[in-house]
């Protein structure tokens, strides 16, 4: 699998990341190495092998679904980068052309 | 040595108090600031708690950990204290709740002294990926302490606290323990609740202790382990009493993985010491065998795919809206996400998110992500098979001793530092690194002992025997 700038820009979009012009060759180089390394897995015969997904032995017991107040509105807002007394504030994004 | 057991006998003999000991540790942390192990000392709350615990001890009400001074990795939440995962994106974030592990420590009267530097979001093997600068190895400050729990290992080795908490996704407790010459325990997956641990790879992450003795590791696991209503992936069975540990050991079946011991990456001196250990255990009456491990070179590739996929999903929550860093150039929704994340995350985190997005994306999911999960199944099946006969599997924790800060620039070379540690995370087994040896270069290295799932009690008893025998 070859990593090229088109794939990088697609992955960056999926990852909500952007790379500067100077960073682009570096991320391409790193991802090329990382991908080549994990492609070693193709050597392993996994026919008729089920993927291993859940790691805890035994059945899981979810707790009772009881509503409780864990944090207040004030606490929830505490770490907001921008907020007022009631809301998180974000840059205006509605009245754009699109 | 700076163990809790030694402190307790001083405390019982009236030679010290919790306030005095905590004050001494705080002074020592300050005089060792050049190590960059602590990101913050919780001076006020630690001294308040110390005074409270002194009072409880006086009244005969002290808990199991009364006066144990513990540093916590900067990815474990402690209510009303900062936790940043050593990332700019969470700088100045204050937790609204405490991790279950922290609550259980406090219930037994431990004292939380501060938060410890680590690789950003626990991604790294050298602690060089912290947004707040690298940690130095206290045994040789030109060397890395290992990672990602590098601050935790350095703090314990330098005597800046009795014990520390780390997290281990692919070796992040055991590898730094090996490099700094301390005990590092990764319990079975699910043994300690992950509630309040900042998520990296959710099917791999485990909290665990770094200590100066096996006794202290056992005591800490006993307190922190067990089911938790806040984490459905936590193992449902209660944890046994682990402490005090047994002396000596009955004859055991011990497997050495030949393909790890003789791996071309392994330092020849470490190879010969490992073989020496096998011979020694045999002369002590244990049944020792060498087994192959055909998948040894597929461990890190499988780990990288799974951990990076889980990371790309877990780290999608950092969006610059509800908490964490927001870019000054955020002018609409897209730039709020893109610029905040791109300015907030460091390079290692970004490239792992990118690989994770790739292996999860349409068209590549089966070929990469499912494939890695299938290889993981084969690794776990093989490991389970080993434990049908074996009580313990032993191999070196690290293929080498601590390396120079700045020495490793190639990502793959760095990932291969985890070659022997990712096995336990992929298979879910408990595994401990014991500081058994010192290399002729003067630096320590650890030996790993792995046990079957949830067999921490046997593992710790045998570790206690090993550390007093070798």
mmCIF file of C-alpha atoms in Angstrom, chain A residues 1 7-8 11-19 23 26-27 30-31 33-35 37-46 49-53 55-57 59-63 70-71 75-76 78-82 88-93 96, chain B residues 80 93-94 96 189 203 229-230 232-236 297-298 300-302 304-305 320-324 326 330-333 336-339 341-342 347 351 353-354 357-358 364 368 371-374 376-378 380 410 412 415 426-428 454:
data_model
loop_
_atom_site.group_PDB
_atom_site.id
_atom_site.type_symbol
_atom_site.label_atom_id
_atom_site.label_comp_id
_atom_site.label_asym_id
_atom_site.label_seq_id
_atom_site.Cartn_x
_atom_site.Cartn_y
_atom_site.Cartn_z
ATOM 1 C CA UNK A 1 0.000 0.000 0.000
ATOM 2 C CA UNK A 7 -4.314 9.675 0.959
ATOM 3 C CA UNK A 8 -2.638 11.946 3.529
ATOM 4 C CA UNK A 11 -6.727 10.820 6.438
ATOM 5 C CA UNK A 12 -6.075 14.301 7.797
ATOM 6 C CA UNK A 13 -9.677 15.195 7.006
ATOM 7 C CA UNK A 14 -10.958 12.076 8.787
ATOM 8 C CA UNK A 15 -8.669 12.834 11.744
ATOM 9 C CA UNK A 16 -9.597 16.536 11.885
ATOM 10 C CA UNK A 17 -5.917 17.410 11.646
ATOM 11 C CA UNK A 18 -4.039 19.696 9.320
ATOM 12 C CA UNK A 19 -0.379 19.654 8.353
ATOM 13 C CA UNK A 23 5.148 18.948 7.821
ATOM 14 C CA UNK A 26 7.515 14.268 7.204
ATOM 15 C CA UNK A 27 4.069 12.790 7.867
ATOM 16 C CA UNK A 30 6.518 8.474 8.873
ATOM 17 C CA UNK A 31 3.243 6.926 7.734
ATOM 18 C CA UNK A 33 7.377 3.515 7.500
ATOM 19 C CA UNK A 34 4.580 2.788 9.985
ATOM 20 C CA UNK A 35 2.389 1.167 7.367
ATOM 21 C CA UNK A 37 5.940 -2.133 9.425
ATOM 22 C CA UNK A 38 2.385 -3.246 10.220
ATOM 23 C CA UNK A 39 2.054 -4.958 6.835
ATOM 24 C CA UNK A 40 4.229 -7.673 8.331
ATOM 25 C CA UNK A 41 0.919 -9.017 9.654
ATOM 26 C CA UNK A 42 0.154 -10.261 6.127
ATOM 27 C CA UNK A 43 2.688 -13.053 6.694
ATOM 28 C CA UNK A 44 0.391 -14.617 9.288
ATOM 29 C CA UNK A 45 -2.244 -17.083 8.103
ATOM 30 C CA UNK A 46 -5.501 -16.002 9.746
ATOM 31 C CA UNK A 49 -9.567 -17.149 12.864
ATOM 32 C CA UNK A 50 -12.134 -14.995 14.631
ATOM 33 C CA UNK A 51 -11.006 -11.458 15.550
ATOM 34 C CA UNK A 52 -10.341 -10.977 19.279
ATOM 35 C CA UNK A 53 -12.349 -7.943 20.384
ATOM 36 C CA UNK A 55 -10.765 -8.782 26.628
ATOM 37 C CA UNK A 56 -12.574 -9.358 29.904
ATOM 38 C CA UNK A 57 -13.364 -12.927 30.924
ATOM 39 C CA UNK A 59 -20.082 -11.834 31.608
ATOM 40 C CA UNK A 60 -20.291 -8.132 32.160
ATOM 41 C CA UNK A 61 -22.778 -6.744 34.628
ATOM 42 C CA UNK A 62 -23.812 -3.196 33.849
ATOM 43 C CA UNK A 63 -24.920 -1.261 36.927
ATOM 44 C CA UNK A 70 -22.906 13.697 39.106
ATOM 45 C CA UNK A 71 -21.898 17.185 38.088
ATOM 46 C CA UNK A 75 -18.882 22.265 37.024
ATOM 47 C CA UNK A 76 -19.539 21.121 33.469
ATOM 48 C CA UNK A 78 -15.583 24.912 34.393
ATOM 49 C CA UNK A 79 -13.087 23.666 31.814
ATOM 50 C CA UNK A 80 -14.712 25.241 28.788
ATOM 51 C CA UNK A 81 -12.222 27.282 26.733
ATOM 52 C CA UNK A 82 -14.910 29.937 26.228
ATOM 53 C CA UNK A 88 -20.173 26.955 26.025
ATOM 54 C CA UNK A 89 -19.317 29.623 23.503
ATOM 55 C CA UNK A 90 -18.123 28.679 20.021
ATOM 56 C CA UNK A 91 -17.281 30.822 16.976
ATOM 57 C CA UNK A 92 -20.279 31.700 14.845
ATOM 58 C CA UNK A 93 -20.692 29.105 12.084
ATOM 59 C CA UNK A 96 -21.780 31.214 6.069
ATOM 60 C CA UNK B 80 -10.191 19.273 41.654
ATOM 61 C CA UNK B 93 -7.684 21.012 32.655
ATOM 62 C CA UNK B 94 -9.012 20.181 36.126
ATOM 63 C CA UNK B 96 -14.357 16.974 38.092
ATOM 64 C CA UNK B 189 -6.757 -6.540 31.770
ATOM 65 C CA UNK B 203 -8.782 -2.858 25.058
ATOM 66 C CA UNK B 229 -19.815 -0.139 38.690
ATOM 67 C CA UNK B 230 -18.151 2.621 36.684
ATOM 68 C CA UNK B 232 -18.165 -2.617 32.718
ATOM 69 C CA UNK B 233 -14.901 -4.008 31.322
ATOM 70 C CA UNK B 234 -13.533 -4.443 34.855
ATOM 71 C CA UNK B 235 -13.276 -8.098 35.890
ATOM 72 C CA UNK B 236 -16.296 -8.969 38.037
ATOM 73 C CA UNK B 297 7.951 -10.292 15.328
ATOM 74 C CA UNK B 298 4.224 -9.784 14.773
ATOM 75 C CA UNK B 300 4.420 -4.909 17.804
ATOM 76 C CA UNK B 301 2.733 -4.632 14.367
ATOM 77 C CA UNK B 302 -0.507 -6.082 15.815
ATOM 78 C CA UNK B 304 0.391 -0.709 16.653
ATOM 79 C CA UNK B 305 -2.682 -1.297 14.508
ATOM 80 C CA UNK B 320 -11.718 22.505 21.385
ATOM 81 C CA UNK B 321 -15.364 23.029 22.366
ATOM 82 C CA UNK B 322 -16.176 21.731 25.843
ATOM 83 C CA UNK B 323 -12.758 21.588 27.478
ATOM 84 C CA UNK B 324 -9.100 21.741 26.614
ATOM 85 C CA UNK B 326 -8.905 26.097 21.585
ATOM 86 C CA UNK B 330 -10.747 29.271 15.455
ATOM 87 C CA UNK B 331 -13.228 31.297 13.415
ATOM 88 C CA UNK B 332 -15.878 28.696 12.559
ATOM 89 C CA UNK B 333 -16.689 25.083 13.342
ATOM 90 C CA UNK B 336 -12.261 25.117 15.829
ATOM 91 C CA UNK B 337 -11.695 21.394 15.314
ATOM 92 C CA UNK B 338 -8.808 21.395 12.871
ATOM 93 C CA UNK B 339 -6.706 24.189 14.326
ATOM 94 C CA UNK B 341 -6.335 19.688 17.443
ATOM 95 C CA UNK B 342 -3.399 20.449 15.150
ATOM 96 C CA UNK B 347 3.734 14.861 16.559
ATOM 97 C CA UNK B 351 0.922 10.244 13.473
ATOM 98 C CA UNK B 353 -4.178 9.146 15.044
ATOM 99 C CA UNK B 354 -3.408 9.203 11.287
ATOM 100 C CA UNK B 357 -7.774 6.589 10.940
ATOM 101 C CA UNK B 358 -6.225 4.701 8.039
ATOM 102 C CA UNK B 364 -8.785 -0.887 4.694
ATOM 103 C CA UNK B 368 -5.539 -4.000 8.598
ATOM 104 C CA UNK B 371 -6.375 -8.674 10.473
ATOM 105 C CA UNK B 372 -4.601 -7.360 13.585
ATOM 106 C CA UNK B 373 -7.495 -8.520 15.775
ATOM 107 C CA UNK B 374 -7.183 -11.997 14.254
ATOM 108 C CA UNK B 376 -4.275 -10.937 18.443
ATOM 109 C CA UNK B 377 -6.522 -14.002 18.774
ATOM 110 C CA UNK B 378 -3.645 -16.255 17.673
ATOM 111 C CA UNK B 380 -3.817 -15.050 23.007
ATOM 112 C CA UNK B 410 13.230 6.502 13.743
ATOM 113 C CA UNK B 412 9.986 1.931 14.127
ATOM 114 C CA UNK B 415 8.260 1.100 18.673
ATOM 115 C CA UNK B 426 -2.397 -8.130 23.623
ATOM 116 C CA UNK B 427 -3.178 -11.335 25.514
ATOM 117 C CA UNK B 428 -4.541 -9.599 28.639
ATOM 118 C CA UNK B 454 -6.127 -13.123 37.078
#
